[in-house]
Tab-separated table of C-alpha atoms in Angstrom:
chain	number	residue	atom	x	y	z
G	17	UNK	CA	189.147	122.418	-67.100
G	18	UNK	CA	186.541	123.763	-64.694
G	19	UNK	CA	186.494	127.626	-64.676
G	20	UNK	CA	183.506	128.126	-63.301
G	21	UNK	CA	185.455	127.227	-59.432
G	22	UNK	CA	187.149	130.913	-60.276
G	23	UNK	CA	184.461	132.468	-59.138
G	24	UNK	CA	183.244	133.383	-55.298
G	25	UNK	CA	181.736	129.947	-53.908
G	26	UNK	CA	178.733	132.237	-52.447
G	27	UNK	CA	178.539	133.349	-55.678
G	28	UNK	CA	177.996	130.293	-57.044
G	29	UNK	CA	175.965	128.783	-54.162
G	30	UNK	CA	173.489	131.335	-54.604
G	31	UNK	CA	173.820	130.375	-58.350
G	32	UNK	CA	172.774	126.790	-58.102
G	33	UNK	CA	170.075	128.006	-55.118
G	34	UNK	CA	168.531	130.144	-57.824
G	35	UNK	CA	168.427	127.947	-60.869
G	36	UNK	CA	166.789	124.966	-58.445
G	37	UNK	CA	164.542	127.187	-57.100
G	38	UNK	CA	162.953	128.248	-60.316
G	39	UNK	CA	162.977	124.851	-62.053
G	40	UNK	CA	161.317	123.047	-58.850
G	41	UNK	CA	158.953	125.176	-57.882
G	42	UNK	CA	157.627	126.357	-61.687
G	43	UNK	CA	156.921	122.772	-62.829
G	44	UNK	CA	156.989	124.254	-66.564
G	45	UNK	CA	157.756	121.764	-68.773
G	46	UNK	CA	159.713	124.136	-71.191
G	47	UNK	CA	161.567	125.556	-67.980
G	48	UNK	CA	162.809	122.307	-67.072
G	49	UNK	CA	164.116	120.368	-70.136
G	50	UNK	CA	165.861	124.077	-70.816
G	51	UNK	CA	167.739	123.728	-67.451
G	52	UNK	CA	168.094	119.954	-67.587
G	53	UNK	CA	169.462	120.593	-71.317
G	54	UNK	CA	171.866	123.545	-69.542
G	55	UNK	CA	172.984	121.135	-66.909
G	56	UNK	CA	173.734	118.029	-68.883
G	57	UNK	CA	176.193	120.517	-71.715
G	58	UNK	CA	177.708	121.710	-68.266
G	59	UNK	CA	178.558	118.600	-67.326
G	60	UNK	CA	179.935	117.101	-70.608
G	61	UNK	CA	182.250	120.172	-70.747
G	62	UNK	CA	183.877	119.712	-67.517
G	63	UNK	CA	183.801	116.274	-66.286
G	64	UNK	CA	184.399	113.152	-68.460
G	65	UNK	CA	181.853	111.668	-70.721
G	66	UNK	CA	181.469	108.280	-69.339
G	67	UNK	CA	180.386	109.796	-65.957
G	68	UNK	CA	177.653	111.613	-68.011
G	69	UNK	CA	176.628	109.186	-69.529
G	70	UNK	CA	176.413	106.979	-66.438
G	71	UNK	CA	174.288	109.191	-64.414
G	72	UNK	CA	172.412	110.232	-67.911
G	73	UNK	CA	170.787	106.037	-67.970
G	74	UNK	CA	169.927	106.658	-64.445
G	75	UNK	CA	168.479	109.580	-64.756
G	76	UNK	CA	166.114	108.004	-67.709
G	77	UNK	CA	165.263	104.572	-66.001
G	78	UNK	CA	164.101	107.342	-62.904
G	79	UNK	CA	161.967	108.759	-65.472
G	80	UNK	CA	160.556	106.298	-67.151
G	81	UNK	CA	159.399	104.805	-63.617
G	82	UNK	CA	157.570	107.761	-62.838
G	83	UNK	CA	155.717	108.199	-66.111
G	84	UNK	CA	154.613	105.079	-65.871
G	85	UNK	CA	153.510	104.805	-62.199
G	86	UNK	CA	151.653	108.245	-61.694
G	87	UNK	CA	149.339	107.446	-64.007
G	88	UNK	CA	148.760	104.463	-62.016
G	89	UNK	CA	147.808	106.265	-58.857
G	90	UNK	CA	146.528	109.460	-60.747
G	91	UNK	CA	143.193	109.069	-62.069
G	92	UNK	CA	142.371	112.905	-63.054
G	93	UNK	CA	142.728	114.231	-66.655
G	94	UNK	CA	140.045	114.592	-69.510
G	95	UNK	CA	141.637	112.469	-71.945
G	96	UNK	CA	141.131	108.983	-71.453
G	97	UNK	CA	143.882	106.185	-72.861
G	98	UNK	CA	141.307	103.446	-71.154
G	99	UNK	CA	140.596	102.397	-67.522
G	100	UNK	CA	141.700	100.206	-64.973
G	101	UNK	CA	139.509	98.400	-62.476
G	102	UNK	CA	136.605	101.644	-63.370
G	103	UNK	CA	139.720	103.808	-62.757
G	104	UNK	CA	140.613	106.260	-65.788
G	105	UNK	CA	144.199	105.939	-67.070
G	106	UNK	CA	144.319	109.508	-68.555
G	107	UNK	CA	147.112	111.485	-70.772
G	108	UNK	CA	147.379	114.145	-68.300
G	109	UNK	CA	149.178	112.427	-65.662
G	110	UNK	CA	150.620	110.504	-68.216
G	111	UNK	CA	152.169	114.458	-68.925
G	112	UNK	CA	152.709	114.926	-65.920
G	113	UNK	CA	153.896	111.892	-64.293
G	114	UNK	CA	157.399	112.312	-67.148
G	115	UNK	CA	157.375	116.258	-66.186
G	116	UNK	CA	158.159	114.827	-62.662
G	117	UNK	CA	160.242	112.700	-63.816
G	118	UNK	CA	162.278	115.403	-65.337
G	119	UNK	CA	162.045	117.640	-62.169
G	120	UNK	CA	163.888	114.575	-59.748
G	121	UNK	CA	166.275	113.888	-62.896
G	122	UNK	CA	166.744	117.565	-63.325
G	123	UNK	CA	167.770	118.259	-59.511
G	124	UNK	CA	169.903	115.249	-59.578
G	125	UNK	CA	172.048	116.468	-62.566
G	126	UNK	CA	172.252	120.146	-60.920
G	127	UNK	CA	173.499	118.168	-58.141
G	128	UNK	CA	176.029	116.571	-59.957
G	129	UNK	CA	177.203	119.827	-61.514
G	130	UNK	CA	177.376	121.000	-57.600
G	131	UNK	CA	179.710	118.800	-56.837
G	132	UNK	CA	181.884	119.121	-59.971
G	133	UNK	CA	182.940	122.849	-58.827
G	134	UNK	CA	182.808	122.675	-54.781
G	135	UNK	CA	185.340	120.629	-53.369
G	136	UNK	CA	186.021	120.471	-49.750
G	137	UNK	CA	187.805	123.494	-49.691
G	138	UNK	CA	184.344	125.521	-51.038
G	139	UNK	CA	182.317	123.792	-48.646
G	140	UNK	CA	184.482	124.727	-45.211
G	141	UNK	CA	185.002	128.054	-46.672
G	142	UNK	CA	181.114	128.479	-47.140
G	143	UNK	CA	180.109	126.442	-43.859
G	144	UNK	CA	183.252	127.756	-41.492
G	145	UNK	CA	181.939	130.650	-40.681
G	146	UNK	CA	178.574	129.904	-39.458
G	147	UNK	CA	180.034	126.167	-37.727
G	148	UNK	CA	183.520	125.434	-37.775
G	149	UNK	CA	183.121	122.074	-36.082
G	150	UNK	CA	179.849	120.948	-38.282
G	151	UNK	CA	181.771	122.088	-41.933
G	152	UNK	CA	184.858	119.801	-40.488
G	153	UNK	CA	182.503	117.156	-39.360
G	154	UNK	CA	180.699	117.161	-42.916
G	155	UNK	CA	183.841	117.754	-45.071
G	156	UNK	CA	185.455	114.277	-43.174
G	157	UNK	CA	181.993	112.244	-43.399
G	158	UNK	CA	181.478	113.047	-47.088
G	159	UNK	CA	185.366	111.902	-47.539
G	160	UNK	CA	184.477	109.061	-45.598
G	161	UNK	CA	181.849	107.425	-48.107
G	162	UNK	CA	184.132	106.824	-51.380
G	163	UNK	CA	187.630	106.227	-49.495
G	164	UNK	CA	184.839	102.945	-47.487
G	165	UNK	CA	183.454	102.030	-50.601
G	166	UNK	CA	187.329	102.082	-52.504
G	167	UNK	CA	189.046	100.330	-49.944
G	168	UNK	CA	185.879	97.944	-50.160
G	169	UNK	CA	186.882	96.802	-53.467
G	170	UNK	CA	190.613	96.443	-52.856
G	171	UNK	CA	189.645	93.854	-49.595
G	172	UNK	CA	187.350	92.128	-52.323
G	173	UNK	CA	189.349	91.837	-54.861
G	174	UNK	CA	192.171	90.699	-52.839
G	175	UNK	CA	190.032	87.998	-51.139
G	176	UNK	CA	188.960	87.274	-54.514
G	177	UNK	CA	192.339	86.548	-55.601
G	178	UNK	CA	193.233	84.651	-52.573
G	179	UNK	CA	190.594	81.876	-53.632
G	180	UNK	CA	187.636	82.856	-51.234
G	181	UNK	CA	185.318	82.073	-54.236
G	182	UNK	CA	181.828	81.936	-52.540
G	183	UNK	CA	180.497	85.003	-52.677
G	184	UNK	CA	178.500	86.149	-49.677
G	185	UNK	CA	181.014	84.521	-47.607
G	186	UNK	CA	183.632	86.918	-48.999
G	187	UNK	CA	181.421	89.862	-49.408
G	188	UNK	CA	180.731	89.270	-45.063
G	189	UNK	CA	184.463	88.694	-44.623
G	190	UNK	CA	185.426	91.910	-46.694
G	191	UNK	CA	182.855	94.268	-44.964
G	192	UNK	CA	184.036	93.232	-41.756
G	193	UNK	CA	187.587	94.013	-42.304
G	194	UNK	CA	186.446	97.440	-43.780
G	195	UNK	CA	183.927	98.395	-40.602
G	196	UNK	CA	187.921	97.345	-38.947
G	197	UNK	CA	189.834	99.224	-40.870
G	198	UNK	CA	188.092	102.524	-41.035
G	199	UNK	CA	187.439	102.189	-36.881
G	200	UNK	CA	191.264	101.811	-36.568
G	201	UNK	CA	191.494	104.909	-38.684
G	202	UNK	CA	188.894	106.977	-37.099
G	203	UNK	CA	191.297	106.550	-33.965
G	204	UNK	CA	194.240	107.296	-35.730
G	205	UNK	CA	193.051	110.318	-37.092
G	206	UNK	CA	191.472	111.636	-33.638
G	207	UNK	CA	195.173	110.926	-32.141
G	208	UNK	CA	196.258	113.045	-34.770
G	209	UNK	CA	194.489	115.730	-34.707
G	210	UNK	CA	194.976	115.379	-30.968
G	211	UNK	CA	197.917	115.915	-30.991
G	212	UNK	CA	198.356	118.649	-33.210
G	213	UNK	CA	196.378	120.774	-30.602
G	214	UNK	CA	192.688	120.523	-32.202
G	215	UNK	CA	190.111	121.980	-29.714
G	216	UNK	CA	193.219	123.783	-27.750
G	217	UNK	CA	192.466	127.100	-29.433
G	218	UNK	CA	189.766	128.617	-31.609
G	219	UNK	CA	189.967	127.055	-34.773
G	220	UNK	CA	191.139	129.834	-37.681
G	221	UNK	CA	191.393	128.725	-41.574
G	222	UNK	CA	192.637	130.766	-44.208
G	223	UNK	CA	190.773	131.428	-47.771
G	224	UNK	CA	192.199	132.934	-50.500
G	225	UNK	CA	188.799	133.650	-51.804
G	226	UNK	CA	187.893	137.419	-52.344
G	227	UNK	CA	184.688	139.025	-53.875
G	228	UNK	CA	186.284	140.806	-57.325
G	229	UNK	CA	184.360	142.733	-59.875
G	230	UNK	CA	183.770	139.397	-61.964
G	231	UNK	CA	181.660	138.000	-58.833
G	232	UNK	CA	179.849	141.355	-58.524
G	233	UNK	CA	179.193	140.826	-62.371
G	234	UNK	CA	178.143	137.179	-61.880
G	235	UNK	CA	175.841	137.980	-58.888
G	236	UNK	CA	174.212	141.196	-60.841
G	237	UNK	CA	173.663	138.762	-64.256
G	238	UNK	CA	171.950	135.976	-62.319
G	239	UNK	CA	170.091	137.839	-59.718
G	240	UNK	CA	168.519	140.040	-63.087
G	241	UNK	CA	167.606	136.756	-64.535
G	242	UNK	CA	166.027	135.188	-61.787
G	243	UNK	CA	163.699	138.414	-61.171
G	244	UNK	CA	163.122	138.643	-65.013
G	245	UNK	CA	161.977	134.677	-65.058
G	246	UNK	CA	159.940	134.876	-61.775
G	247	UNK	CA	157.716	138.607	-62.560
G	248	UNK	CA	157.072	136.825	-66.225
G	249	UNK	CA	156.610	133.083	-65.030
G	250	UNK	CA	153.730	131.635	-67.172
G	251	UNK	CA	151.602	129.228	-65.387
G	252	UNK	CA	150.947	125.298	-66.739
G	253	UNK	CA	148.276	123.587	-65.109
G	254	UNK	CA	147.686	120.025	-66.461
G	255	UNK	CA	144.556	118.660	-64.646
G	256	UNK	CA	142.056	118.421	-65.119
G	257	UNK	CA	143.298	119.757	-69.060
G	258	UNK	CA	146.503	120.879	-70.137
G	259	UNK	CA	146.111	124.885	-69.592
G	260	UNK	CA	148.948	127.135	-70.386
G	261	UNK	CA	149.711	131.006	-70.302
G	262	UNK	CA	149.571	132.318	-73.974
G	263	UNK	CA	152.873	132.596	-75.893
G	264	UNK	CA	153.185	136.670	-76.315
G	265	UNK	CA	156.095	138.907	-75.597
G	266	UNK	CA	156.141	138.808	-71.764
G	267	UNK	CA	155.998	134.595	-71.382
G	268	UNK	CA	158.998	134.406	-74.375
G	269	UNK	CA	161.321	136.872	-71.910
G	270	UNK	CA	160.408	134.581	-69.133
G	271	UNK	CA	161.354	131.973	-70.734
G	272	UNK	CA	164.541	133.774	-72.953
G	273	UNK	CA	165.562	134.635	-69.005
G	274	UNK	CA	165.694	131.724	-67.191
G	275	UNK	CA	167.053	129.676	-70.647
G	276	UNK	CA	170.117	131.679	-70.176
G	277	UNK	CA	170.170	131.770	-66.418
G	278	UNK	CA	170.486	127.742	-66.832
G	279	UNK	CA	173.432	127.886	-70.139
G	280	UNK	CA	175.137	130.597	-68.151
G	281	UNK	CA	177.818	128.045	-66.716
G	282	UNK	CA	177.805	126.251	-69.960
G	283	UNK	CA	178.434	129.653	-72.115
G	284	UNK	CA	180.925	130.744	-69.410
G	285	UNK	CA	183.286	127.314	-70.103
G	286	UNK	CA	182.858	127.603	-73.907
G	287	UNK	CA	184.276	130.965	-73.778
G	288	UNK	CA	187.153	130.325	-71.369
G	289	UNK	CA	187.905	127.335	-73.850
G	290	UNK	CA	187.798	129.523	-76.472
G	291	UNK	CA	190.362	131.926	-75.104
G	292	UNK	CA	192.205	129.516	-73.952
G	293	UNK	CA	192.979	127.445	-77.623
G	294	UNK	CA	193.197	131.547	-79.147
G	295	UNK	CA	195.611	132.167	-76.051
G	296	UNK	CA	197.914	128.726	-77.194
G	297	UNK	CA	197.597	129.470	-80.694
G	298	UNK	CA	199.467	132.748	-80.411
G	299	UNK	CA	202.354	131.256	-78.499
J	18	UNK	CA	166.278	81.713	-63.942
J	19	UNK	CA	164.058	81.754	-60.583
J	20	UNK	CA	164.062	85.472	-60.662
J	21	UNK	CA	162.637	85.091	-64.259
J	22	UNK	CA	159.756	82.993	-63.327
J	23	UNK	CA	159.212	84.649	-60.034
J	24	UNK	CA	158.520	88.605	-61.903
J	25	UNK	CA	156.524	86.118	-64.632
J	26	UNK	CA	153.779	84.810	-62.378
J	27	UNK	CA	153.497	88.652	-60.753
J	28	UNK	CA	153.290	90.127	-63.654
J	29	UNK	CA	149.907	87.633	-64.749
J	30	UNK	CA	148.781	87.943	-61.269
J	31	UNK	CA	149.225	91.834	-61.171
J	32	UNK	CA	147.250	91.546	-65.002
J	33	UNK	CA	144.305	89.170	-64.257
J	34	UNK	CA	143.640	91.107	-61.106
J	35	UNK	CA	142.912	93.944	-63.050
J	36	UNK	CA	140.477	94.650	-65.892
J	37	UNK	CA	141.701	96.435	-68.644
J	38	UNK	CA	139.309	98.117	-71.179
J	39	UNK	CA	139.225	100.650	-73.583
J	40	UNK	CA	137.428	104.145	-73.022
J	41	UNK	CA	134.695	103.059	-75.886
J	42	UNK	CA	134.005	99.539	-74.189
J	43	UNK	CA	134.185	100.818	-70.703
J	44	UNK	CA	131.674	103.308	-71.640
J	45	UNK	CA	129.323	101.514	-73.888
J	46	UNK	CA	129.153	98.062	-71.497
J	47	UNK	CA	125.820	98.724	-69.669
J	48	UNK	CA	124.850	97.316	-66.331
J	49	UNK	CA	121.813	95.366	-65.972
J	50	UNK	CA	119.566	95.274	-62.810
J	51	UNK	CA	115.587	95.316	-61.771
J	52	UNK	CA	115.564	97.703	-58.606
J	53	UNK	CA	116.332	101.216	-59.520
J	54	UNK	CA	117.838	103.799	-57.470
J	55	UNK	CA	117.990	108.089	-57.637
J	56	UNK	CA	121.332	109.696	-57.460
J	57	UNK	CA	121.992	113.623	-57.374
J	58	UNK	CA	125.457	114.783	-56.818
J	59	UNK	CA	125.959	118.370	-56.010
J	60	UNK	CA	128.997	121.109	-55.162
J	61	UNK	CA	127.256	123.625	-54.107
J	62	UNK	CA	129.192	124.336	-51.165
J	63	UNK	CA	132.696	124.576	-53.504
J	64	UNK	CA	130.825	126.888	-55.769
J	65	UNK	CA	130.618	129.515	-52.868
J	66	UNK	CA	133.703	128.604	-51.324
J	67	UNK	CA	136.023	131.685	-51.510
J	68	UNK	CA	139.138	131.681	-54.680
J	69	UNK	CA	136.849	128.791	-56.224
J	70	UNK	CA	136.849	128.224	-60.179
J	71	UNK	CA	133.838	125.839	-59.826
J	72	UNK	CA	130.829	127.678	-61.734
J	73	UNK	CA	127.961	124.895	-61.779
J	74	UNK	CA	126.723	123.212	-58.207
J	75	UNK	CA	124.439	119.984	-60.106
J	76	UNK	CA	126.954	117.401	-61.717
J	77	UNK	CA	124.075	115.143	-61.171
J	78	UNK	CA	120.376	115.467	-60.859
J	79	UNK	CA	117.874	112.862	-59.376
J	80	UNK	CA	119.202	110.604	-62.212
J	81	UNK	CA	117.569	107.090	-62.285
J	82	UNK	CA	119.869	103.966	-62.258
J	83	UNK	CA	119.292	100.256	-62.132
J	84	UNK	CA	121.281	98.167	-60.054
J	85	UNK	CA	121.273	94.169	-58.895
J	86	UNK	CA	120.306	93.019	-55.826
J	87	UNK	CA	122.887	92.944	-53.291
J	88	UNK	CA	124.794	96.323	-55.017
J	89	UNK	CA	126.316	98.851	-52.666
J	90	UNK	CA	126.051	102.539	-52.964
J	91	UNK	CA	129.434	102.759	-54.971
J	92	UNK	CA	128.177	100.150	-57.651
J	93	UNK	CA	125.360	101.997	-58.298
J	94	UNK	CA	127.366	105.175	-58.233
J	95	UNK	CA	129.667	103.838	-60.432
J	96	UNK	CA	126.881	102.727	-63.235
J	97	UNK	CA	125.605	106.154	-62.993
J	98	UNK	CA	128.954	107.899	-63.633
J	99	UNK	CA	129.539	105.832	-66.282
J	100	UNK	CA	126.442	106.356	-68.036
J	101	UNK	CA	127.150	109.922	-67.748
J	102	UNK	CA	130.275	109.952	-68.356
J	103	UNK	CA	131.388	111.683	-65.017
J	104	UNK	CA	135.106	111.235	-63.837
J	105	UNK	CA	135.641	109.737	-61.210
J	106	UNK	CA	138.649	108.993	-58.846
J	107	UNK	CA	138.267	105.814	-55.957
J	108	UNK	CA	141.222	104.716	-54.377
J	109	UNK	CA	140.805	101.598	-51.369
J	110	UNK	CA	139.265	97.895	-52.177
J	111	UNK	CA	136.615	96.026	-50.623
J	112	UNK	CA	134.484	97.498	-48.010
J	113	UNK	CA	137.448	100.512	-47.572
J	114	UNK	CA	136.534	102.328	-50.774
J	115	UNK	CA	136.982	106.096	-50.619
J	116	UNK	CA	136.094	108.562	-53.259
J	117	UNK	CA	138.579	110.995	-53.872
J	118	UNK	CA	137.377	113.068	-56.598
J	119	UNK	CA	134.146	113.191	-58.872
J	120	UNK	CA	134.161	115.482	-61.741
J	121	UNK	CA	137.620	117.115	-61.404
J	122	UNK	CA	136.861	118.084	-58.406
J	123	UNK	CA	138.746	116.632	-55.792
J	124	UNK	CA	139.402	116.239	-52.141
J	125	UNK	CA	141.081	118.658	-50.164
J	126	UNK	CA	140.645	121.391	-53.324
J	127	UNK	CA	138.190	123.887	-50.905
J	128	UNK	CA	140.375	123.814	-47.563
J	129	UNK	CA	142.040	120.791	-45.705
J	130	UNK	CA	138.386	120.126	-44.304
J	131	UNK	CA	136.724	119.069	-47.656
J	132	UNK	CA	136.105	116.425	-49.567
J	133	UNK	CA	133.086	114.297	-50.830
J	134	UNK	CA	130.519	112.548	-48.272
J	135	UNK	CA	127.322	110.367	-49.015
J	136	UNK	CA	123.497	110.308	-47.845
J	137	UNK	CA	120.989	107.513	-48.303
J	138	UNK	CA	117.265	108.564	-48.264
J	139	UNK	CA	118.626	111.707	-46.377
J	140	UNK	CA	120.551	110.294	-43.147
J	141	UNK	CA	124.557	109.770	-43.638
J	142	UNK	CA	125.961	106.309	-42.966
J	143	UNK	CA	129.202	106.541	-41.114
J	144	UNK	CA	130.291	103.588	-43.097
J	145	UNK	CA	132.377	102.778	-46.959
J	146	UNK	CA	130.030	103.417	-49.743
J	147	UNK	CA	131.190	99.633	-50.661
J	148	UNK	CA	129.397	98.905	-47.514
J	149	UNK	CA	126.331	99.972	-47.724
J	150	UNK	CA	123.728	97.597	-49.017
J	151	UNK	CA	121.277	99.769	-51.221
J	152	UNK	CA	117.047	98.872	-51.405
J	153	UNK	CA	114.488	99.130	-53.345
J	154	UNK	CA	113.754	103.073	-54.259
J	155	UNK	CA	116.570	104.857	-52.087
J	156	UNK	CA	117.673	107.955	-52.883
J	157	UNK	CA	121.702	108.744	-52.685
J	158	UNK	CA	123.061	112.222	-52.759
J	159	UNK	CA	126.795	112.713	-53.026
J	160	UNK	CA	127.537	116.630	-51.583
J	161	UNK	CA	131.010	118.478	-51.479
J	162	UNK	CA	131.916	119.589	-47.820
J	163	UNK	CA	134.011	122.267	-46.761
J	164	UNK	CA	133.878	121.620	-43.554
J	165	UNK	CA	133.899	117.996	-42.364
J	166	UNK	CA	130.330	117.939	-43.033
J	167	UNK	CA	129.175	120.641	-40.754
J	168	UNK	CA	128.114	122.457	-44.328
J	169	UNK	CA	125.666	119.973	-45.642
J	170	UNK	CA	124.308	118.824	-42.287
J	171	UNK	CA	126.487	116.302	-40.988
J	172	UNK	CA	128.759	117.722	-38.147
J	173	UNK	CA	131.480	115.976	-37.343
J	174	UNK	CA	131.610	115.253	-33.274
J	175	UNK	CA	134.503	114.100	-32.048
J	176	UNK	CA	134.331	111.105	-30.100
């Protein structure tokens, strides 16, 4: 169940816009694992687990690589682990090298969430207006990656089974018939739309999206949030010593602000769920 | 199997190319050498530069340090710093060694036009600090520009 595609896709856009925003550009560690910790519970909610946990061990091999490489090629910090070639291998970039980490991993899983509640028919109704032709043109490419890399593994498997057993050979003969196949289609489906008039007549589509008072509600919540976390950010500096803002009243709102900001679409599923078992158990 | 032995014999080469030490041995192994050298380095021009933190201009101050014959500007830099325990960032090998950063203070921190430049016995060689061959006596300053130089009396002209 995915709720969350209820609401206004500008809504939502400006959602995601908002939460990436805060957790690139702050580079707080504490702001970061809270929205990669929101993002992750998101996910697990609506899609199934084994995808999770797929992009989950990417996401920590990424990390890994980076805490161990910026060290590498980041020689400033105070505290010294030991040195390389008279180059200091220091804690702080050590830090800071896995709070980058988390920021790539972090975007990626946002991503992912992204494209758990906009389909297609989100994306032409946000893009339409502004470029018919381009949201089209977009919609079909993006399409166009999975159905190649599907019908990919059919060829192969079929050549497989066919007794093509060397490998290159069959992964050469396979791509060839795909790079075939999806030209043939590209011409089928511009004879199509061809003749179904495309390009005779302005183009019109029809959305059944409207703005209700639940999108007004959305927009007001999250737009509060993000003001509240960005007038009480609290700055973390890690070279050439970790420096932070002091942990008093204003930094905890910050913080309390953009924490919920990030579980919002989280919260928002558990509750519908919620209802949603009460609403069955009454029947 | 290949693949195996392939990452194997990087890995050792990547690891014998590099020397590895401790912050305790790296600090305590001393340098020895009969000619003797005076290094000052000096930021005075970030402690002036506008929205700087930097409070104190001397890092360094006509410090004394032995070196070997043959030793390039950056070796005896290098003993210096580490008898003082000054950070210090390089990045480049060989003649092409460039230093970044020297006591937290790095490149590029006081306006896209600064960063740290070298003088021996006053004049500045356009060339590496690995390149430079160092005598008998000379006197090194390393000075914090703002300005390509045109601060501590080396102006850039463009060719």
């Amino acid at each position: 169940m995915n709720t969350l595609k209820n609401f206004n896709p500008v809504v939502l856009l400006l959602y995601f816009v908002y939460v990436l925003f805060i957790s690139i550009f702050s580079f707080n560690p504490i702001l970061l694992a809270s929205g990669m910790l929101g993002a992750v519970l998101y996910c697990l909610v609506v899609s199934d687990k084994r995808s999770v946990i797929k992009s989950l061990s990417a996401c920590i091999v990424i990390l890994l690589a980076v805490t161990v490489t910026n060290p590498l090629f980041s020689h400033n910090g105070k505290t010294v682990l030991f040195f390389i070639n008279d180059n200091r291998v220091t804690l702080e970039s050590l830090i800071y090298g896995a709070v980058l980490g988390l920021c790539i991993t972090e975007v990626i899983i946002w991503f992912k969430c992204f494209n758990l509640v906009f389909d297609s028919e989100r994306f032409i109704f946000l893009f339409g207006k502004i470029s018919p032709k381009l949201a089209l043109v977009l919609s079909m490419t993006l399409r166009f990656v999975p159905s190649f890399i599907k019908s990919f593994r059919e060829i192969n498997r079929t050549q497989k089974l066919i007794g093509n057993s060397r490998r290159l050979k069959r992964y050469l003969n396979s791509f060839s018939a795909v790079v075939t196949q999806s030209m043939e289609n590209s011409i089928i489906t511009s004879d199509s739309m061809n003749s179904r008039g495309y390009g005779a007549k302005k183009r019109t589509f029809y959305s059944r999206f409207r703005f209700t008072l639940s999108d007004a509600l959305f927009l007001i919540i999250s737009t509060t949030l993000l003001a509240l976390s960005v007038i009480f950010k609290s700055d973390f500096t890690y070279y050439p010593g970790f420096t932070f803002s002091e942990i008093n009243a204003v930094s905890v709102t910050g913080y309390l602000s953009f924490i919920v900001l990030a579980f919002i679409p989280f919260i928002y599923e558990l509750k519908e769920g919620i209802r949603w078992k009460y609403l069955i158990s009454k029947i | 199997m290949k693949k195996f032995l392939l990452i194997s014999i990087l890995i050792i080469f990547v690891l014998t190319s590099c020397s590895i030490k401790s912050a305790d041995d790296y600090y305590n192994s001393t340098e020895s050498g009969t000619l003797t050298a005076t290094i000052s380095i000096n930021c005075s021009t970030a402690v002036e530069y506008k929205g700087s933190k930097r409070k104190k201009a001397e890092i360094l101050t006509d410090y004394k340090v032995n070196f070997k014959k043959g030793d390039t500007v950056f070796d005896a830099f290098k003993n210096a710093c580490k008898n003082k325990k000054i950070q210090f960032e390089y990045s480049g090998m060989g003649d092409n060694i460039y230093i970044e950063g020297i006591d937290y203070l790095y490149e590029f921190e006081c306006g896209e036009h600064s960063g740290w430049e070298y003088s021996v016995n006053g004049a500045f060689p356009s060339i590496g600090c690995n390149a430079y061959e160092l005598k008998n006596g000379d006197t090194i300053r390393w000075l914090y520009t703002c300005d390509l130089g045109a601060d501590i009396g080396n102006k850039y002209e463009h060719t």
